[in-house]
Short mmCIF file of C-alpha atoms and ligand atoms in Angstrom, two decimals:
data_model
loop_
_atom_site.label_atom_id
_atom_site.label_comp_id
_atom_site.label_asym_id
_atom_site.label_seq_id
_atom_site.Cartn_x
_atom_site.Cartn_y
_atom_site.Cartn_z
CA MET A 500 -45.18 375.67 145.62
CA SER A 501 -47.83 377.10 143.36
CA ARG A 502 -51.46 376.77 142.30
CA ASN A 503 -52.51 373.16 141.98
CA ALA A 504 -55.65 371.03 141.58
CA VAL A 505 -56.30 369.34 144.91
CA VAL A 506 -58.76 366.50 145.58
CA GLN A 507 -61.34 367.79 148.06
CA ALA A 508 -63.48 364.67 148.25
CA ILE A 509 -64.29 361.44 146.47
CA GLY A 510 -67.53 359.54 145.91
CA HIS A 511 -68.45 356.21 144.37
CA ALA A 512 -71.33 354.09 143.12
CA VAL A 513 -71.78 350.44 142.25
CA PRO A 514 -75.00 348.58 141.42
CA SER A 515 -76.27 346.28 144.13
CA LYS A 516 -76.66 343.23 141.86
CA VAL A 517 -73.70 340.85 142.28
CA LEU A 518 -72.78 338.45 139.48
CA THR A 519 -70.48 335.72 140.76
CA ASN A 520 -68.29 333.35 138.80
CA ALA A 521 -70.74 330.61 139.78
CA ASP A 522 -73.53 332.64 138.13
CA LEU A 523 -71.41 332.90 134.96
CA GLU A 524 -70.89 329.12 134.94
CA LYS A 525 -74.64 328.91 134.26
CA ILE A 526 -74.45 331.33 131.30
CA VAL A 527 -71.27 330.31 129.42
CA ASP A 528 -68.85 327.39 129.35
CA THR A 529 -66.45 328.59 132.05
CA SER A 530 -65.42 327.85 135.62
CA ASP A 531 -64.67 329.78 138.77
CA GLU A 532 -61.22 328.19 138.77
CA TRP A 533 -60.40 329.40 135.22
CA ILE A 534 -61.62 332.95 135.88
CA VAL A 535 -59.80 333.30 139.21
CA GLN A 536 -56.57 331.82 137.85
CA ARG A 537 -56.48 333.94 134.68
CA THR A 538 -57.90 337.22 136.04
CA GLY A 539 -58.23 337.24 139.84
CA ILE A 540 -61.93 338.16 139.48
CA LYS A 541 -64.43 336.43 141.80
CA GLU A 542 -67.50 338.59 141.28
CA ARG A 543 -68.62 341.83 139.67
CA ARG A 544 -71.54 344.27 140.00
CA VAL A 545 -73.95 344.75 137.11
CA CYS A 546 -76.70 347.27 136.44
CA ASP A 547 -80.17 345.82 136.73
CA GLY A 548 -83.58 347.05 135.62
CA PRO A 549 -84.56 350.05 133.52
CA ILE A 550 -83.12 352.82 135.74
CA GLU A 551 -79.56 351.64 136.40
CA SER A 552 -77.15 352.95 133.78
CA THR A 553 -73.89 354.81 133.34
CA GLY A 554 -75.61 358.15 133.98
CA TRP A 555 -77.28 356.79 137.11
CA LEU A 556 -73.95 355.58 138.51
CA ALA A 557 -72.23 358.84 137.55
CA LEU A 558 -74.87 360.92 139.33
CA LYS A 559 -74.70 358.85 142.54
CA ALA A 560 -70.90 359.03 142.68
CA SER A 561 -70.96 362.78 141.93
CA GLN A 562 -73.58 363.54 144.57
CA GLU A 563 -71.51 361.73 147.20
CA ALA A 564 -68.31 363.54 146.19
CA ILE A 565 -70.00 366.96 146.19
CA GLU A 566 -71.70 366.36 149.51
CA ARG A 567 -68.45 365.25 151.13
CA SER A 568 -66.57 368.22 149.65
CA GLY A 569 -69.05 370.79 150.94
CA ILE A 570 -68.62 372.74 147.71
CA ASP A 571 -71.64 374.52 146.22
CA PRO A 572 -72.35 373.02 142.75
CA LEU A 573 -72.83 376.58 141.49
CA LYS A 574 -69.09 377.11 142.02
CA ILE A 575 -68.12 374.15 139.82
CA GLY A 576 -66.71 375.42 136.52
CA LEU A 577 -66.12 372.11 134.78
CA VAL A 578 -67.67 368.64 134.69
CA LEU A 579 -65.58 366.00 132.95
CA CYS A 580 -66.78 362.44 132.60
CA GLY A 581 -64.48 359.64 131.47
CA THR A 582 -66.76 357.05 129.90
CA VAL A 583 -67.29 354.93 126.79
CA SER A 584 -70.76 353.73 127.75
CA GLY A 585 -72.72 356.95 128.13
CA ASP A 586 -76.49 356.88 128.44
CA TYR A 587 -76.80 358.26 124.90
CA ILE A 588 -74.51 358.58 121.88
CA TRP A 589 -75.19 362.22 122.62
CA PRO A 590 -75.80 364.28 124.71
CA SER A 591 -72.81 363.57 126.90
CA THR A 592 -73.12 361.96 130.32
CA ALA A 593 -71.20 364.95 131.71
CA CYS A 594 -74.05 367.22 130.56
CA THR A 595 -76.78 365.07 132.12
CA VAL A 596 -74.87 365.05 135.44
CA GLN A 597 -74.19 368.81 135.19
CA ASP A 598 -77.92 369.40 134.97
CA GLN A 599 -78.89 366.96 137.72
CA ILE A 600 -76.41 368.37 140.26
CA GLY A 601 -77.29 371.98 139.39
CA ALA A 602 -73.80 372.99 138.23
CA LYS A 603 -75.30 375.85 136.23
CA HIS A 604 -72.01 377.62 135.57
CA ALA A 605 -70.00 374.62 134.40
CA GLY A 606 -68.75 373.53 131.01
CA ALA A 607 -69.27 369.78 130.58
CA PHE A 608 -68.00 367.10 128.26
CA ASP A 609 -67.17 363.40 128.11
CA VAL A 610 -63.67 362.04 127.68
CA SER A 611 -63.50 358.91 125.52
CA ALA A 612 -60.45 357.03 126.70
CA ALA A 613 -61.98 353.71 127.75
CA CYS A 614 -60.37 352.31 130.89
CA ALA A 615 -57.93 355.25 130.99
CA GLY A 616 -60.86 357.69 130.98
CA PHE A 617 -60.38 358.83 134.58
CA ILE A 618 -56.63 359.30 134.09
CA TYR A 619 -57.28 361.45 131.00
CA ALA A 620 -60.12 363.41 132.61
CA MET A 621 -58.11 364.15 135.77
CA SER A 622 -55.18 365.30 133.71
CA ASN A 623 -57.33 367.69 131.67
CA ALA A 624 -59.31 369.06 134.62
CA ALA A 625 -56.12 369.68 136.59
CA ALA A 626 -54.59 371.52 133.63
CA MET A 627 -57.65 373.80 133.42
CA ILE A 628 -57.44 374.50 137.15
CA LYS A 629 -53.69 375.14 137.08
CA ALA A 630 -54.13 377.49 134.12
CA GLY A 631 -56.63 379.50 136.16
CA GLU A 632 -59.55 378.79 133.82
CA VAL A 633 -61.69 377.24 136.57
CA ASP A 634 -61.46 376.95 140.36
CA HIS A 635 -63.51 373.82 140.95
CA ALA A 636 -64.06 370.75 138.75
CA LEU A 637 -66.03 367.54 139.07
CA VAL A 638 -64.19 364.61 137.49
CA ILE A 639 -66.05 361.34 136.99
CA GLY A 640 -64.89 357.91 135.84
CA VAL A 641 -67.78 355.59 135.04
CA ASP A 642 -68.79 352.71 132.82
CA SER A 643 -71.42 350.01 132.60
CA LEU A 644 -69.81 347.64 130.12
CA SER A 645 -72.25 344.92 131.21
CA LYS A 646 -74.52 346.65 128.68
CA GLN A 647 -71.92 346.31 125.91
CA VAL A 648 -70.63 342.75 126.31
CA ASP A 649 -71.81 339.75 124.37
CA TRP A 650 -73.15 337.50 127.15
CA THR A 651 -72.50 334.44 124.99
CA ASP A 652 -68.77 335.24 124.58
CA ARG A 653 -66.92 333.65 127.49
CA SER A 654 -63.64 335.35 126.58
CA THR A 655 -65.03 338.82 127.37
CA CYS A 656 -68.20 338.58 129.49
CA ILE A 657 -66.32 337.27 132.51
CA LEU A 658 -64.06 340.34 132.64
CA PHE A 659 -66.30 343.35 133.06
CA GLY A 660 -68.48 344.93 135.73
CA ASP A 661 -70.15 348.29 136.31
CA GLY A 662 -69.08 351.09 138.62
CA ALA A 663 -68.21 354.73 139.09
CA GLY A 664 -66.12 357.13 141.10
CA ALA A 665 -66.00 360.92 141.14
CA VAL A 666 -63.78 363.55 142.70
CA VAL A 667 -64.16 367.24 143.35
CA LEU A 668 -60.94 369.04 142.47
CA SER A 669 -60.30 372.59 143.64
CA ALA A 670 -57.59 375.15 143.08
CA GLU A 671 -55.31 375.74 146.03
CA GLU A 672 -52.48 378.24 146.12
CA ASP A 673 -49.08 377.59 147.69
CA THR A 674 -49.76 373.94 148.26
CA ASP A 675 -47.63 370.84 147.87
CA ARG A 676 -50.80 368.74 147.38
CA GLY A 677 -52.64 368.03 144.13
CA LEU A 678 -51.95 366.41 140.79
CA LEU A 679 -48.16 366.42 140.65
CA GLY A 680 -47.59 364.95 137.23
CA THR A 681 -49.28 363.25 134.33
CA VAL A 682 -48.43 361.15 131.29
CA LEU A 683 -50.95 360.43 128.50
CA MET A 684 -50.14 358.05 125.63
CA SER A 685 -51.94 356.48 122.67
CA ASP A 686 -51.46 354.10 119.75
CA GLY A 687 -54.47 354.13 117.44
CA SER A 688 -52.97 351.35 115.32
CA GLY A 689 -54.10 348.96 118.09
CA GLY A 690 -57.72 350.12 117.95
CA LYS A 691 -58.76 346.82 116.39
CA PHE A 692 -57.65 344.82 119.44
CA ILE A 693 -60.61 345.95 121.54
CA CYS A 694 -63.56 347.71 119.98
CA ILE A 695 -67.29 347.95 119.31
CA ASP A 696 -67.81 348.24 115.57
CA VAL A 697 -71.50 349.00 115.20
CA GLY A 698 -73.39 352.07 116.41
CA GLY A 699 -71.14 354.87 115.22
CA SER A 700 -71.23 356.67 111.87
CA ARG A 701 -69.07 354.13 110.04
CA TYR A 702 -71.36 351.17 110.71
CA PRO A 703 -74.70 352.65 111.89
CA TYR A 704 -77.18 350.27 113.53
CA GLY A 705 -79.23 348.45 110.91
CA SER A 706 -77.23 349.82 107.98
CA PRO A 707 -76.17 347.54 105.10
CA GLN A 708 -72.51 348.12 105.99
CA SER A 709 -73.09 346.90 109.58
CA VAL A 710 -74.08 343.41 108.44
CA GLY A 711 -71.62 340.88 109.84
CA LYS A 712 -70.17 343.43 112.31
CA LYS A 713 -70.70 343.17 116.07
CA GLU A 714 -72.69 345.57 118.26
CA THR A 715 -70.87 344.29 121.35
CA ILE A 716 -67.28 344.24 122.58
CA THR A 717 -64.82 342.25 120.49
CA MET A 718 -61.39 341.72 121.93
CA GLN A 719 -58.17 339.98 121.05
CA GLY A 720 -57.32 339.14 124.66
CA ALA A 721 -53.74 338.04 124.23
CA GLU A 722 -52.83 341.19 122.23
CA VAL A 723 -54.46 343.43 124.83
CA TYR A 724 -52.71 341.53 127.60
CA ARG A 725 -49.27 341.98 126.01
CA PHE A 726 -49.93 345.67 125.42
CA ALA A 727 -51.25 346.20 128.95
CA VAL A 728 -48.26 344.64 130.70
CA GLN A 729 -45.87 346.88 128.77
CA ALA A 730 -48.02 350.02 128.91
CA MET A 731 -48.71 349.98 132.65
CA GLY A 732 -45.04 349.75 133.53
CA ASP A 733 -43.97 352.28 130.88
CA ALA A 734 -46.49 354.92 131.94
CA CYS A 735 -45.54 354.59 135.60
CA CYS A 736 -41.79 354.82 134.89
CA LYS A 737 -42.34 357.80 132.61
CA VAL A 738 -44.41 359.83 135.06
CA LEU A 739 -42.00 359.06 137.92
CA ASP A 740 -39.01 360.09 135.76
CA LYS A 741 -40.79 363.30 134.83
CA LEU A 742 -41.24 364.13 138.51
CA HIS A 743 -37.72 362.98 139.47
CA MET A 744 -39.39 360.48 141.78
CA THR A 745 -38.71 356.80 142.35
CA PRO A 746 -41.15 354.02 143.29
CA GLU A 747 -39.95 354.43 146.89
CA ASP A 748 -41.59 357.87 146.90
CA ILE A 749 -44.97 356.29 146.21
CA ASP A 750 -47.14 355.47 149.24
CA LEU A 751 -49.92 353.72 147.36
CA PHE A 752 -50.32 352.29 143.86
CA VAL A 753 -53.90 352.28 142.52
CA PRO A 754 -53.77 350.70 139.06
CA HIS A 755 -56.64 350.02 136.68
CA GLN A 756 -58.22 346.79 137.94
CA ALA A 757 -58.45 344.72 134.76
CA ASN A 758 -56.55 341.59 135.66
CA LEU A 759 -54.57 340.58 138.73
CA ARG A 760 -51.73 339.19 136.61
CA ILE A 761 -51.35 342.51 134.75
CA ILE A 762 -51.30 344.43 138.04
CA ASP A 763 -48.78 342.01 139.55
CA SER A 764 -46.41 342.41 136.63
CA ALA A 765 -46.56 346.23 136.82
CA ALA A 766 -45.98 346.19 140.58
CA LYS A 767 -43.07 343.79 140.11
CA ARG A 768 -41.46 345.99 137.45
CA LEU A 769 -41.71 348.97 139.83
CA GLY A 770 -40.47 346.90 142.76
CA LEU A 771 -43.51 347.86 144.85
CA PRO A 772 -44.29 345.63 147.85
CA SER A 773 -47.80 344.17 148.00
CA GLU A 774 -48.83 346.42 150.91
CA LYS A 775 -48.48 349.42 148.59
CA VAL A 776 -50.66 347.91 145.88
CA PHE A 777 -54.41 348.48 146.07
CA LEU A 778 -56.59 345.64 144.77
CA ASN A 779 -60.33 345.23 144.44
CA VAL A 780 -60.46 343.42 141.08
CA HIS A 781 -61.75 340.31 142.87
CA LYS A 782 -64.93 342.18 143.91
CA TYR A 783 -65.71 344.29 140.84
CA GLY A 784 -63.85 342.94 137.80
CA ASN A 785 -62.92 345.52 135.19
CA THR A 786 -65.19 348.55 135.63
CA SER A 787 -63.35 350.42 132.88
CA ALA A 788 -63.18 354.18 133.62
CA GLY A 789 -64.83 353.54 137.00
CA SER A 790 -62.01 351.32 138.19
CA ILE A 791 -59.37 353.81 139.35
CA PRO A 792 -61.64 356.26 141.22
CA LEU A 793 -63.48 353.30 142.77
CA GLY A 794 -60.09 352.03 143.96
CA LEU A 795 -59.14 355.46 145.34
CA TYR A 796 -62.47 355.66 147.16
CA GLU A 797 -62.12 352.25 148.78
CA ALA A 798 -58.46 352.83 149.65
CA GLU A 799 -59.47 356.02 151.47
CA GLN A 800 -62.35 354.29 153.25
CA GLU A 801 -60.02 351.52 154.39
CA GLY A 802 -57.56 354.08 155.79
CA ARG A 803 -54.87 353.14 153.27
CA LEU A 804 -55.00 356.49 151.46
CA LYS A 805 -54.55 359.54 153.65
CA ARG A 806 -54.04 363.24 153.09
CA GLY A 807 -50.48 364.05 152.00
CA MET A 808 -49.74 360.57 150.61
CA ASN A 809 -48.31 360.17 147.10
CA VAL A 810 -50.60 357.93 145.08
CA LEU A 811 -49.66 356.58 141.66
CA THR A 812 -52.60 355.80 139.36
CA VAL A 813 -52.25 354.12 135.98
CA GLY A 814 -54.67 352.89 133.34
CA PHE A 815 -54.86 351.41 129.85
CA GLY A 816 -57.66 350.67 127.47
CA ALA A 817 -59.33 350.70 124.10
CA GLY A 818 -57.86 353.16 121.65
CA LEU A 819 -55.30 352.03 122.47
CA VAL A 820 -54.64 354.53 125.24
CA TRP A 821 -52.69 354.51 128.45
CA GLY A 822 -51.48 356.98 131.03
CA ALA A 823 -50.53 357.64 134.64
CA ASN A 824 -51.02 360.36 137.24
CA VAL A 825 -49.20 361.00 140.51
CA ILE A 826 -51.43 362.75 143.03
CA LYS A 827 -50.45 364.06 146.44
CA TRP A 828 -53.74 363.23 148.16
N1 ACO B 1950 -63.50 330.11 130.60
C1 ACO B 1950 -62.84 329.02 130.22
N2 ACO B 1950 -61.99 329.01 129.18
C2 ACO B 1950 -61.83 330.14 128.49
C3 ACO B 1950 -62.51 331.32 128.83
C4 ACO B 1950 -63.37 331.28 129.93
N3 ACO B 1950 -64.06 332.37 130.37
N4 ACO B 1950 -62.13 332.30 127.98
C5 ACO B 1950 -61.26 331.76 127.12
N5 ACO B 1950 -61.07 330.46 127.42
C6 ACO B 1950 -60.21 329.48 126.79
C7 ACO B 1950 -59.83 329.88 125.39
O1 ACO B 1950 -60.82 329.48 124.48
C8 ACO B 1950 -58.53 329.13 125.19
O2 ACO B 1950 -58.84 327.81 124.88
P1 ACO B 1950 -57.98 327.03 123.77
O3 ACO B 1950 -56.58 327.03 124.31
O4 ACO B 1950 -58.65 325.71 123.73
O5 ACO B 1950 -58.13 327.85 122.53
C9 ACO B 1950 -57.90 329.13 126.59
O6 ACO B 1950 -58.99 329.42 127.51
C10 ACO B 1950 -56.82 330.15 126.78
O7 ACO B 1950 -57.27 331.37 126.31
P2 ACO B 1950 -56.36 332.62 126.30
O8 ACO B 1950 -57.10 333.74 125.62
O9 ACO B 1950 -54.99 332.28 125.83
O10 ACO B 1950 -56.26 332.94 127.86
P3 ACO B 1950 -55.35 334.01 128.55
O11 ACO B 1950 -54.49 333.35 129.54
O12 ACO B 1950 -54.71 334.96 127.55
O13 ACO B 1950 -56.43 334.86 129.34
C11 ACO B 1950 -57.66 336.89 129.22
C12 ACO B 1950 -57.48 335.51 128.66
C13 ACO B 1950 -58.02 336.78 130.68
C14 ACO B 1950 -58.81 337.54 128.47
C15 ACO B 1950 -56.35 337.70 129.04
O14 ACO B 1950 -55.91 337.60 127.73
C16 ACO B 1950 -56.51 339.14 129.40
O15 ACO B 1950 -56.75 339.49 130.54
N6 ACO B 1950 -56.33 340.06 128.44
C17 ACO B 1950 -56.45 341.48 128.69
C18 ACO B 1950 -57.90 341.85 128.62
C19 ACO B 1950 -58.21 343.22 129.14
O16 ACO B 1950 -57.66 343.65 130.13
N7 ACO B 1950 -59.16 343.90 128.49
C20 ACO B 1950 -59.65 345.13 128.93
C21 ACO B 1950 -59.00 346.26 128.24
S1 ACO B 1950 -59.55 347.71 128.97
C22 ACO B 1950 -60.81 348.42 128.06
O17 ACO B 1950 -60.55 349.30 127.29
C23 ACO B 1950 -62.20 348.07 128.25
#
């Protein structure tokens, strides 16, 4: 037993506006039956109006986590925000949250790892805590990809929703709780399979070189699907091997909620029974970096995730990136 980064409390935020499959039938040529069969998604939440944004969701989730943790924001030494849909290209969403919560002594930065953003951010925050650099960290996973999809493209707009989760992590000595192990992976050669071309420095908005390029998400669904099925299982097996654990040691599996079929295939490969698999993809769709902490939050609220349980989290996304964390809750 040694110093570890232990989850003190978790918070969440989703917009109140619900977009059902029936609503999407009115926007693009699709059907509830097709979406449910191929993805398991029935509805998703989307930001509405001028105020609701990634930063707004991140702040709400963070405020809930901090309030539940009872930790003074002045003691927080690090704010990490996993997101690819920040309020601005810069400054970072982590910095805007740092200011709004009054974490005056914290370093703050965003982690760009798409749907694996929370996995990556947790891993980095825990490493800083274990190394003794900080005692308390706020880790956020948040996205509002409803702002980045092409609402005329039926192959992508049905998949995504908006949401956030945040945890307060604190150093504890001589504990068996905390982030037990982590695996982070990437393959940049697959970057073209899911991307937004315009808006960065290669194809700036309105530039001659951006002509013919898209400002919204483009995705080769079948390629991403194949990658995801392999990556989810690989990351889980790798992190379990590293910890000399087996799937039987896992009390709850909270995977990135992109597609029910992808989750099912990962659970099957691990031999996990359905009661150990947390699902909310039907309610929220793919909330990108928000998905895993939102799942952890709801699992805890439902009494399925309790102190001392081993929870396996895994995510994959644009980059391509993937990774897994085992946390003793
Ligand atoms: N409604 C009706 N039909 C549709 C729709 C729709 N919304 N979308 C596509 N189709 C059609 C296609 O045009 C195609 O028709 P065709 O055969 O006449 O050409 C047919 O349905 C089958 O399309 P496929 O793409 O083969 O469908 P598939 O079974 O692969 O499912 C899906 C598509 C759901 C997108 C799947 O590929 C998938 O989930 N991929 C992974 C996507 C993902 O998880 N992305 C997030 C990555 S995380 C991140 O970083 C943000």
